[in-house]
Short mmCIF file of C-alpha atoms in Angstrom, two decimals:
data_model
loop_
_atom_site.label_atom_id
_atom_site.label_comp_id
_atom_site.label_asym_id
_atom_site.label_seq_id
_atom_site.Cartn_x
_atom_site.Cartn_y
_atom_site.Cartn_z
CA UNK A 285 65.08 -25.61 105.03
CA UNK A 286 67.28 -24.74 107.87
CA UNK A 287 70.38 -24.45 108.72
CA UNK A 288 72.83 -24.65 111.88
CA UNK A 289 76.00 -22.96 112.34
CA UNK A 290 78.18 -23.10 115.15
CA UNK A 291 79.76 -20.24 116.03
CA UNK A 292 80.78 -20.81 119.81
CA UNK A 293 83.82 -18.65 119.54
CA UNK A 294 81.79 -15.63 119.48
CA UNK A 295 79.30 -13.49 121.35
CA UNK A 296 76.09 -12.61 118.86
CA UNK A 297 75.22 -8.66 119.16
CA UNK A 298 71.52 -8.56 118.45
CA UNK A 299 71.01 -4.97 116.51
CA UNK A 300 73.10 -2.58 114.41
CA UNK A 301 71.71 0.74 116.13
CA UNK A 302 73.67 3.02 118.15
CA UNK A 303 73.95 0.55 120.47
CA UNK A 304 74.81 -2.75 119.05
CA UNK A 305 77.76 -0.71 117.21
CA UNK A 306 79.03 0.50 120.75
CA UNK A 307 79.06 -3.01 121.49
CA UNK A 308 80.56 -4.62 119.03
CA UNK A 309 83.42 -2.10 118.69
CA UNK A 310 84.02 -2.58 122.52
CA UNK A 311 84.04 -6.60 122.60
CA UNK A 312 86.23 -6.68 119.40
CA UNK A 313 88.34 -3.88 121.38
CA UNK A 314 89.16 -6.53 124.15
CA UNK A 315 89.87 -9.31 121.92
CA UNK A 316 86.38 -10.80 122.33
CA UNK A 317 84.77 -11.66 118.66
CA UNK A 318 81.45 -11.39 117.92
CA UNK A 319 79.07 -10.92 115.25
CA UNK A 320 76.16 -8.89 114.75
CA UNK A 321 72.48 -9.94 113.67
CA UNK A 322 70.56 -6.95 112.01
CA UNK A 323 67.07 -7.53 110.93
CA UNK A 324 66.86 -4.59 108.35
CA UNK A 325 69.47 -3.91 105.16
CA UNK A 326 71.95 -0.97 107.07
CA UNK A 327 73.49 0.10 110.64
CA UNK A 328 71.61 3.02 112.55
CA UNK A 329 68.57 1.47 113.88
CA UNK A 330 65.63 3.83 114.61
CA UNK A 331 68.24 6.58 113.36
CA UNK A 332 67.85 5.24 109.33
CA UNK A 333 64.52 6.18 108.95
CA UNK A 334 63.91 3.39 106.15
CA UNK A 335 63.77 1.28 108.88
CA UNK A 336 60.26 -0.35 109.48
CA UNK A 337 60.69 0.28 113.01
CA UNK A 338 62.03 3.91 113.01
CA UNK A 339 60.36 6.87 115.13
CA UNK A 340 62.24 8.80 113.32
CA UNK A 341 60.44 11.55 111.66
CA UNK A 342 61.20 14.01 108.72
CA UNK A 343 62.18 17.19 110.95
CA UNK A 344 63.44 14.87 114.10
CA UNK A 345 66.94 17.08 115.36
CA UNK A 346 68.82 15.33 118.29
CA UNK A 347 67.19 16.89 121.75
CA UNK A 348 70.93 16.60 123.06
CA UNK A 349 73.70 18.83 121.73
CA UNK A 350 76.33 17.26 119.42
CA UNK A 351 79.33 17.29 122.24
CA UNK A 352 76.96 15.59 124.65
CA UNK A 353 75.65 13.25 121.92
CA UNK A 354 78.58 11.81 120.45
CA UNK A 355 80.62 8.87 121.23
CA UNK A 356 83.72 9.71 122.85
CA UNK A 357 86.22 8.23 120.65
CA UNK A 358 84.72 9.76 116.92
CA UNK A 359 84.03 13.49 116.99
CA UNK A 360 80.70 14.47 115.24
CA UNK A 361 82.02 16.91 112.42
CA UNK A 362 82.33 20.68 113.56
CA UNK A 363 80.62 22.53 110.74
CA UNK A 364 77.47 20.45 111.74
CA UNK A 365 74.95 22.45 113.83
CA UNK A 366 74.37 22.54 117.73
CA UNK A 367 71.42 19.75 117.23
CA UNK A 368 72.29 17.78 114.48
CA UNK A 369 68.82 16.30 112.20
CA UNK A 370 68.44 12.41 111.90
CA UNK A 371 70.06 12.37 108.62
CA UNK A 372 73.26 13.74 110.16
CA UNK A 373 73.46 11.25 112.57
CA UNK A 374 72.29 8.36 109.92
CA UNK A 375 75.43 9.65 107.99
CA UNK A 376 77.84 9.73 111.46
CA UNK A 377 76.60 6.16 112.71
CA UNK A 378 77.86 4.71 109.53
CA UNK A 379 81.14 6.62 109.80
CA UNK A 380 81.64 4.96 112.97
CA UNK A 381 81.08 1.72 111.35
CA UNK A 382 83.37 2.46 109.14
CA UNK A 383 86.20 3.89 111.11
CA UNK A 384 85.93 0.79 113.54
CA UNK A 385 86.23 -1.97 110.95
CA UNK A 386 82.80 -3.17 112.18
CA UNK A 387 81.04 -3.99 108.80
CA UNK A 388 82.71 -6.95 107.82
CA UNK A 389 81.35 -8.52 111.41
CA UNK A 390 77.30 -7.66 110.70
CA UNK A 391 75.09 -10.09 108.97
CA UNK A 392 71.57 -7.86 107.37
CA UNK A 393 68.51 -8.96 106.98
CA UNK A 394 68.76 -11.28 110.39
CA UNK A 395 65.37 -10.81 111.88
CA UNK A 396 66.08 -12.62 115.19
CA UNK A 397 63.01 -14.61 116.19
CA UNK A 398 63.76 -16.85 119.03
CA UNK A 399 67.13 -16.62 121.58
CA UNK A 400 67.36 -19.63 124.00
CA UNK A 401 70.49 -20.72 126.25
CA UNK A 402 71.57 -24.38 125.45
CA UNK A 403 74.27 -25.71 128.10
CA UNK A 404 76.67 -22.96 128.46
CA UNK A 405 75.96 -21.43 124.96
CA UNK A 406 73.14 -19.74 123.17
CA UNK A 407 71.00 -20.50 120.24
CA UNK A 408 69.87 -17.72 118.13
CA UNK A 409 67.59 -18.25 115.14
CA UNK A 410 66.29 -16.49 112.54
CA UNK A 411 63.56 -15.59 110.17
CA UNK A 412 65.38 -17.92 107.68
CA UNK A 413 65.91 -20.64 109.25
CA UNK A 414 69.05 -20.45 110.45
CA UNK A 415 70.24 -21.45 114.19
CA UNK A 416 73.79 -19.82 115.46
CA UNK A 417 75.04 -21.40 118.55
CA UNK A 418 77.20 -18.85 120.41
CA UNK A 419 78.97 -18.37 123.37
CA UNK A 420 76.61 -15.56 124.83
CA UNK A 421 74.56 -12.76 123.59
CA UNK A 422 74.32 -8.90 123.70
CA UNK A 423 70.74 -8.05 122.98
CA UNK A 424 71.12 -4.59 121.54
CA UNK A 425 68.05 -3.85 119.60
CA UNK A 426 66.90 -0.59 121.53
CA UNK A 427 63.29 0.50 123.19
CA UNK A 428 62.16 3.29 121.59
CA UNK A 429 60.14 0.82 118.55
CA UNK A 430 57.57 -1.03 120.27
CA UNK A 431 54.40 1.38 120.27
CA UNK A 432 52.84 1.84 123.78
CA UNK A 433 48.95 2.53 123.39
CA UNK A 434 46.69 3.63 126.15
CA UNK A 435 43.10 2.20 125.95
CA UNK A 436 39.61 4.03 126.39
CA UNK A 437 36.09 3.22 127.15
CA UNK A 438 33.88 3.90 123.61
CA UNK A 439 35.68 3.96 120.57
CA UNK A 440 36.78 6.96 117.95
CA UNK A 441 35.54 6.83 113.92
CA UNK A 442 38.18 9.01 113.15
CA UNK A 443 42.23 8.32 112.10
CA UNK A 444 44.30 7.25 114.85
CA UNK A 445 48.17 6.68 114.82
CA UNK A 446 50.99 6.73 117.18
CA UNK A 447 54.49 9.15 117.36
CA UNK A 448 56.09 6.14 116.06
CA UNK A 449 54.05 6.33 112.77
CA UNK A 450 53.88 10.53 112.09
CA UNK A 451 56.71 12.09 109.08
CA UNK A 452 55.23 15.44 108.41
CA UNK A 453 52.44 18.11 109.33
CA UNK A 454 51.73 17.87 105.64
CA UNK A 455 49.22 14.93 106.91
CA UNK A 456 47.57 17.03 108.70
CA UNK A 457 46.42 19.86 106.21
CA UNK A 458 42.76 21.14 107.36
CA UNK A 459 42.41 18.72 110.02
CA UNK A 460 41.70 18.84 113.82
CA UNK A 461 44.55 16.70 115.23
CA UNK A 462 44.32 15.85 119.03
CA UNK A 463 47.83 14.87 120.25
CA UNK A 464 47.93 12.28 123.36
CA UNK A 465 51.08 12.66 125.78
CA UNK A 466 53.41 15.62 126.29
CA UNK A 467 56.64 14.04 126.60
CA UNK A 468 59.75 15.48 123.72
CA UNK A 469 58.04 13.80 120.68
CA UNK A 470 53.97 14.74 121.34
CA UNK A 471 55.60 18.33 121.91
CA UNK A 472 57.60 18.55 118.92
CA UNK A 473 54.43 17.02 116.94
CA UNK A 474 51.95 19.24 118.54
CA UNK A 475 54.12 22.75 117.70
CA UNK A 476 54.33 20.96 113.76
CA UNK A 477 50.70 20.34 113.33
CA UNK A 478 49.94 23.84 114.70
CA UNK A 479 51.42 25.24 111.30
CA UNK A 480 48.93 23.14 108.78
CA UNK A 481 46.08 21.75 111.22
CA UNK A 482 42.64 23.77 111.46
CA UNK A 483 43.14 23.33 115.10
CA UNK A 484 45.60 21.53 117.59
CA UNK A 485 45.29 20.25 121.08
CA UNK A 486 47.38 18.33 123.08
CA UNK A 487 45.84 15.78 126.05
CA UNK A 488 48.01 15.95 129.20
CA UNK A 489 47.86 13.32 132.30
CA UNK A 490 50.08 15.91 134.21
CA UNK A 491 52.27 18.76 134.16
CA UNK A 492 55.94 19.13 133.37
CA UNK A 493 58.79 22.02 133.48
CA UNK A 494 60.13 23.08 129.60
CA UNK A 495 63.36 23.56 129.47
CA UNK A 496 65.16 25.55 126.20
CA UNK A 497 67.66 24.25 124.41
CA UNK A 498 70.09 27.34 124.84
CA UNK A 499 70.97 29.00 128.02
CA UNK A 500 72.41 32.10 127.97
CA UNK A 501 73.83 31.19 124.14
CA UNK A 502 75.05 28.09 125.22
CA UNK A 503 73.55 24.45 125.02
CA UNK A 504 71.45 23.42 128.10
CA UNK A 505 72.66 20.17 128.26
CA UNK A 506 75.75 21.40 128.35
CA UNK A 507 75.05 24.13 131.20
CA UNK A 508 73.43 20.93 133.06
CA UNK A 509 75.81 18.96 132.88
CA UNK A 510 78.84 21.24 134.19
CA UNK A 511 76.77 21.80 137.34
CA UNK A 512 75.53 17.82 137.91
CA UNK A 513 79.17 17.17 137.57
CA UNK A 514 79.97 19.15 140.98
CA UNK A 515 77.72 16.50 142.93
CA UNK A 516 75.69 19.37 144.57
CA UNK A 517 72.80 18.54 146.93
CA UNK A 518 70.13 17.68 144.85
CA UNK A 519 67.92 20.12 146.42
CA UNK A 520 70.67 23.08 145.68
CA UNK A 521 70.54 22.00 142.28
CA UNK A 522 66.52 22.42 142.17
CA UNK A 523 66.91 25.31 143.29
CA UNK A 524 69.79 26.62 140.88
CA UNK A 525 67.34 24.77 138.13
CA UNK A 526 64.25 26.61 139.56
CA UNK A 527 65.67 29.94 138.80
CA UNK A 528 67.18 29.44 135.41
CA UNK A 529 64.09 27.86 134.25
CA UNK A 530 61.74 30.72 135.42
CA UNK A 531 64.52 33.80 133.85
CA UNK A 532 64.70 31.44 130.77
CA UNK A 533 61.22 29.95 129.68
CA UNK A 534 59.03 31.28 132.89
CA UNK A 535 56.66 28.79 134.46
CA UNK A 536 54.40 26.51 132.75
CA UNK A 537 51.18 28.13 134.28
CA UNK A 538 52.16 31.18 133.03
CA UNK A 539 51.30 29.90 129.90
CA UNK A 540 48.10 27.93 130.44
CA UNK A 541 49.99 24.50 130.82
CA UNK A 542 49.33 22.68 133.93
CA UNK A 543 50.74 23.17 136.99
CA UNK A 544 53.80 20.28 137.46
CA UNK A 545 52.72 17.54 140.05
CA UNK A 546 56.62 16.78 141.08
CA UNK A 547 59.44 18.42 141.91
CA UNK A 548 62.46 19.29 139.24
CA UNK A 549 64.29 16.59 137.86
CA UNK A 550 61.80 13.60 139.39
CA UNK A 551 60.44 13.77 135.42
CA UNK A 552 62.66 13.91 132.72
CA UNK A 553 62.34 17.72 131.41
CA UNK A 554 60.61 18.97 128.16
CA UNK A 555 63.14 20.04 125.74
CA UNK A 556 61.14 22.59 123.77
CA UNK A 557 60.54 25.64 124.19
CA UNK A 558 57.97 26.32 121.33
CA UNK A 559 55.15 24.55 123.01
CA UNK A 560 54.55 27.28 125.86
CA UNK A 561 54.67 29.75 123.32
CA UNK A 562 52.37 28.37 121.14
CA UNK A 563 49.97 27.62 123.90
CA UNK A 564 50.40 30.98 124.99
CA UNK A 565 49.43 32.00 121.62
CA UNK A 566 45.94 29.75 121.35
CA UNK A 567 47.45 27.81 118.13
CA UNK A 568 47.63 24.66 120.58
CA UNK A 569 44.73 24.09 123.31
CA UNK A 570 45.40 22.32 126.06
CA UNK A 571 43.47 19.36 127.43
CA UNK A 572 43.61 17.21 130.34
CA UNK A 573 43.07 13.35 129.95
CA UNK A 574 40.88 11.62 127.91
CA UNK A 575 37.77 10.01 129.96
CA UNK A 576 36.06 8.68 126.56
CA UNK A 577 36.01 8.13 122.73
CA UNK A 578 32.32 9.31 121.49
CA UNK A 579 32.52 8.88 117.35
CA UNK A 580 34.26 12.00 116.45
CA UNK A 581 34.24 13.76 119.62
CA UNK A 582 36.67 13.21 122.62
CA UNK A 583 35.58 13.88 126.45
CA UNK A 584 37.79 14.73 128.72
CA UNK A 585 37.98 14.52 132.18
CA UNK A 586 37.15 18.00 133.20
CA UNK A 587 33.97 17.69 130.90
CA UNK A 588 35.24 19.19 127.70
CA UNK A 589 34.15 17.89 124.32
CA UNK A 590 36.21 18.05 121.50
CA UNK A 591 35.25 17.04 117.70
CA UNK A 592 38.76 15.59 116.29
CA UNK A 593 39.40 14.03 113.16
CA UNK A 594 43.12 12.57 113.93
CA UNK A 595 44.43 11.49 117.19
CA UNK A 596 48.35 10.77 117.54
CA UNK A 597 49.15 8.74 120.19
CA UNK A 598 52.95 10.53 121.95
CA UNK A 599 52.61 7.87 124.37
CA UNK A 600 55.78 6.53 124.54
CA UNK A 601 57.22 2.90 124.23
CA UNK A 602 57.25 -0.50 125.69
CA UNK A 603 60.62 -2.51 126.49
CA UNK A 604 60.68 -5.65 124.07
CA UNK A 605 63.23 -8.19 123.74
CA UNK A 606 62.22 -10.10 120.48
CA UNK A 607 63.12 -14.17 120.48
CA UNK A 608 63.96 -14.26 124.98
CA UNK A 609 62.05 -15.51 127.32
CA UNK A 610 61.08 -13.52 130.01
CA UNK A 611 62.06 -15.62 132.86
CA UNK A 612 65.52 -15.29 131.40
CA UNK A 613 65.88 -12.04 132.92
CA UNK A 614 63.38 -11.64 135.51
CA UNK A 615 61.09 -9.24 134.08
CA UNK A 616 59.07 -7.32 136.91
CA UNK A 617 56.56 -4.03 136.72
CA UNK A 618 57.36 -3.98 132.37
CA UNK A 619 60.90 -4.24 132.50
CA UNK A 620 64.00 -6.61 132.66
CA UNK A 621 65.50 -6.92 136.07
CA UNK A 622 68.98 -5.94 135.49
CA UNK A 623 72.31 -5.54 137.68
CA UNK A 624 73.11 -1.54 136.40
CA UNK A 625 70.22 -2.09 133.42
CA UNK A 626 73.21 -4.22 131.78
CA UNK A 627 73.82 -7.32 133.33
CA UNK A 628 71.50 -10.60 133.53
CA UNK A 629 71.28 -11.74 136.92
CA UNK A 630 70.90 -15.47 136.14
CA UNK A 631 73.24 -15.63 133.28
CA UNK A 632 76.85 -14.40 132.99
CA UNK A 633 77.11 -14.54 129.16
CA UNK A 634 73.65 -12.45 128.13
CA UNK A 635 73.57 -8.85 128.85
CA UNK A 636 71.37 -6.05 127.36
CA UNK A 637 72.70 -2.92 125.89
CA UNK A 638 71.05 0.68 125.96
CA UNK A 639 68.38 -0.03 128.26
CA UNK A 640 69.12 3.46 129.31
CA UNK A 641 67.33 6.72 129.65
CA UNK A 642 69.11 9.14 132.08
CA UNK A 643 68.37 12.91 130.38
CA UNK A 644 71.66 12.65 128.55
CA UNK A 645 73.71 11.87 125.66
CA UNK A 646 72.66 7.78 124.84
CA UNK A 647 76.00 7.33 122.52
CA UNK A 648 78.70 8.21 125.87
CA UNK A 649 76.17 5.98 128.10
CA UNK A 650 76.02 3.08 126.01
CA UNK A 651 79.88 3.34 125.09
CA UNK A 652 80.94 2.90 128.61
CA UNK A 653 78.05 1.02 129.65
CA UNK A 654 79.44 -1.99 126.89
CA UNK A 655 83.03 -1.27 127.66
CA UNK A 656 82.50 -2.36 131.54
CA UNK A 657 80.30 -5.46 129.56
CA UNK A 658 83.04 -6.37 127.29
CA UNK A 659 85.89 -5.71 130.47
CA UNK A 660 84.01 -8.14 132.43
CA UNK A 661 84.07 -10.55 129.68
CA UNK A 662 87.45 -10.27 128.65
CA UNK A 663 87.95 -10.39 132.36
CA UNK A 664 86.28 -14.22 132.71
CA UNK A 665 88.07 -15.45 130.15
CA UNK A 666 91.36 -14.76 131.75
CA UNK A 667 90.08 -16.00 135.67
CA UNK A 668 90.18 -12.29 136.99
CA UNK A 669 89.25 -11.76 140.75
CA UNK A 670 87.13 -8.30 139.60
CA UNK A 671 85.38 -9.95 136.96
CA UNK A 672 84.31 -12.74 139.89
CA UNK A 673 83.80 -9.89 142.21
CA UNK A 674 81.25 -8.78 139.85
CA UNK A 675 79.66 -12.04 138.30
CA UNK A 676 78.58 -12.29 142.29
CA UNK A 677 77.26 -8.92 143.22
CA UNK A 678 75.39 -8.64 139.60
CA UNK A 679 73.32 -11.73 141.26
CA UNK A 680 71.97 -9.77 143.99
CA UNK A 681 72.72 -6.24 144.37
CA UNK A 682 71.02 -3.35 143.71
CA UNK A 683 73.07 -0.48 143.52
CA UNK A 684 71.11 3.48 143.92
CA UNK A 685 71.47 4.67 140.85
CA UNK A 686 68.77 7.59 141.42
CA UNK A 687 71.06 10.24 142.76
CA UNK A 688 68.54 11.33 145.16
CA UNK A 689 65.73 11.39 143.43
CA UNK A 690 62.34 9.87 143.60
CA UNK A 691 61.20 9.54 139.91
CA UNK A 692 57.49 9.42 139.48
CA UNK A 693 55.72 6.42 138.86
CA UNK A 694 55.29 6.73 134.97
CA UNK A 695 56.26 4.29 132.54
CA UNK A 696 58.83 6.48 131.37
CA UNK A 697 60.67 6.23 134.67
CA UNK A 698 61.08 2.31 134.08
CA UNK A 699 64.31 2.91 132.82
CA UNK A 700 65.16 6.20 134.53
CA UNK A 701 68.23 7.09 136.44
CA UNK A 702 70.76 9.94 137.52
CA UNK A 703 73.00 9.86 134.73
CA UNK A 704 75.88 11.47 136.45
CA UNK A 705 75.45 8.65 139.53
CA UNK A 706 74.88 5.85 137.23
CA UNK A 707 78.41 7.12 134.95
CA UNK A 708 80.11 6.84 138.12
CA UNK A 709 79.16 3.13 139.12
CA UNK A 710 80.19 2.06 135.12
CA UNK A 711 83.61 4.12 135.84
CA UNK A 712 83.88 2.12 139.67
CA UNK A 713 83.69 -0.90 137.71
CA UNK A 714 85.48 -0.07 134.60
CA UNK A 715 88.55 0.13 136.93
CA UNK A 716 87.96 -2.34 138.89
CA UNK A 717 87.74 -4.74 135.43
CA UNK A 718 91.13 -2.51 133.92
#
């Protein structure tokens, strides 16, 4: 039976993860209620690792340190380490749920299945039944769940799963495990199997630079950070980069890891340095791509053979927006076109938060990036001149957000930018809204 509930006084926030929290404490912030639709039984999202659609695995530690990971108005504790694990944050993602009052405003076990506008409001529905009609929506439900798989002539008798699916090397006792992409998780996975596996390799369309998660005793994002702040040239800052990297880690050939095909920062950066060592080592081979599935063998491109009895696909993520049409927000090469990857450009009462991936802390980004959504709100509902000033240039403009630099055409660049350049244009606008 269903049911319909009209709740045009409020804005729906579509997820309870890191980012749909951020939102919700914002709107409520400037006066603007809303109400949040969870589809599992707790806040955290891909952080709560009882949630069905959680990457999260049993050793998973933050690849950003605590200071640069943590929202800016509730301090992660002090006596937790540098790189806090996933239960950590589980633990500090309810806090902030807690210290904001935000509870009482989220509704679990709201799978959202369909999201369509209806005059100048929007009707949400549910696995239950139920329709909401509300005044606009924040789809918040993150991009790092939907399992991107690459596909291969022949096919492979062995066991196959993706990043999304691994918990522990345990799985992997006696076994020759083949991992597919090098980006932070296939790295990570590769250096875990290497302790139980009978042999490890990891498949690699390119090269990349590793980069260690202390400098000089103190936390590379942090070092990074401090020096992208100056707004250097970006070639000085190669070049500053360049040298750390080889005094720190060395280069990757050194190693027997492929050569990088771009220049510094036109990839996001490998944080781990384990994987060098253990391919310097021979406890992980490397291998270039796969050209075809044979049974229980794997050919490569350069002509290798390998006979592999578990192949983990590291290959990354697809955008999904569960319930919207795509035309809704004019979806082009995989991804929603979107005024600062925020802002709908045909609707001013739907925006998307955390559609953001700029080699930094996600908590800060998505904090300001749904403060300058919940300004501009706020802002409509009172006639303001800036929040007009912005409903027309979100139409149409395209504002550089790449600092400089030409990202390679991956599908991890899809929702790339220069986080330091992209901070600033949320900050131009923040005060422009304020």
């Amino acid at each position: 039976m269903s049911t319909s509930i009209d709740l045009r006084d409020r804005y729906a926030v579509i997820g309870a993860g890191p980012s749909g929290l951020a939102a919700a404490r914002n709107l409520m912030a400037e006066g603007v209620a809303c109400e949040v639709l969870e589809a599992h039984d707790g806040v955290g999202g891909i952080w709560d690792r009882a949630n069905p659609r959680s990457s999260v695995y049993a050793n998973t530690h933050t690849i950003t340190s605590k200071k640069v990971t943590e929202y800016p108005d509730l301090p992660l504790d002090d006596d937790l380490p540098t790189y806090p694990r996933h239960d950590a944050i589980l633990d500090y993602l309810r806090a902030y749920a807690a210290q904001f009052d935000l509870m009482p405003h989220i509704r679990f076990g709201q799978e959202v299945t369909e999201v369509t506008p209806d005059g100048e409001h929007w009707i949400v529905r549910t696995s239950d039944g139920t329709s909401r009609r509300y005044r606009g929506v924040v789809l918040a439900n993150g991009h790092n769940w939907s399992p991107r798989f690459p596909r291969y002539e022949g096919g492979f008798d062995g066991e196959t799963m993706h990043s999304r699916d691994y918990d522990t090397a345990a799985d992997f006792t006696g076994k020759r495990v083949l991992v597919v992409g090098a980006g932070n998780s296939g790295c990570d996975i590769a250096v875990e199997a290497a302790q139980t596996a009978e042999s490890v390799a990891i498949s690699m369309r390119r090269g990349y630079y590793f980069v260690p998660k202390y400098i000089l005793g103190k936390p590379a994002d942090q070092v990074g950070d401090a020096s992208q702040s100056l707004r250097l040239p970006i070639g000085l800052v190669r070049r500053v980069y360049k040298l750390v990297l080889r005094a720190t880690v060395g280069r990757p050939q050194d190693y027997g890891l492929p050569v990088p095909d771009h220049k510094l920062l036109e990839s996001p950066p490998i944080v781990n340095s384990l994987l060098p060592y253990y391919v310097g080592h021979g406890r992980v081979k490397v291998r270039p791509e796969i050209k075809e599935l044979h049974g229980d063998k794997v050919e490569f491109t350069d002509g290798q053979v390998d006979a592999v009895d578990v192949i983990v696909y590291a290959t990354g993520f697809q955008v999904e927006l569960p319930g919207l049409d795509r035309a809704h927000l004019s979806w082009r090469d995989g991804r929603p076109d979107l005024y600062l990857n925020a802002f709908s450009r045909q609707h001013d009462n739907l925006f998307v938060a955390g559609l953001t991936d700029g080699t930094g802390g996600h908590f800060p980004t998505v904090d300001l990036q749904t403060k300058v959504i919940a300004k501009f709100i706020a802002g409509r509902d009172r006639g303001s001149a800036a929040a007009a000033e912005l409903a027309r240039r979100k139409a149409d403009e395209h504002p550089d957000v790449s600092g400089g630099i030409k990202f390679i055409d991956s599908p991890r660049s899809l929702t790339q930018f220069e986080l330091h350049t992209y901070l600033r244009q949320l900050r131009r606008h923040l005060d422009d809204l304020s």
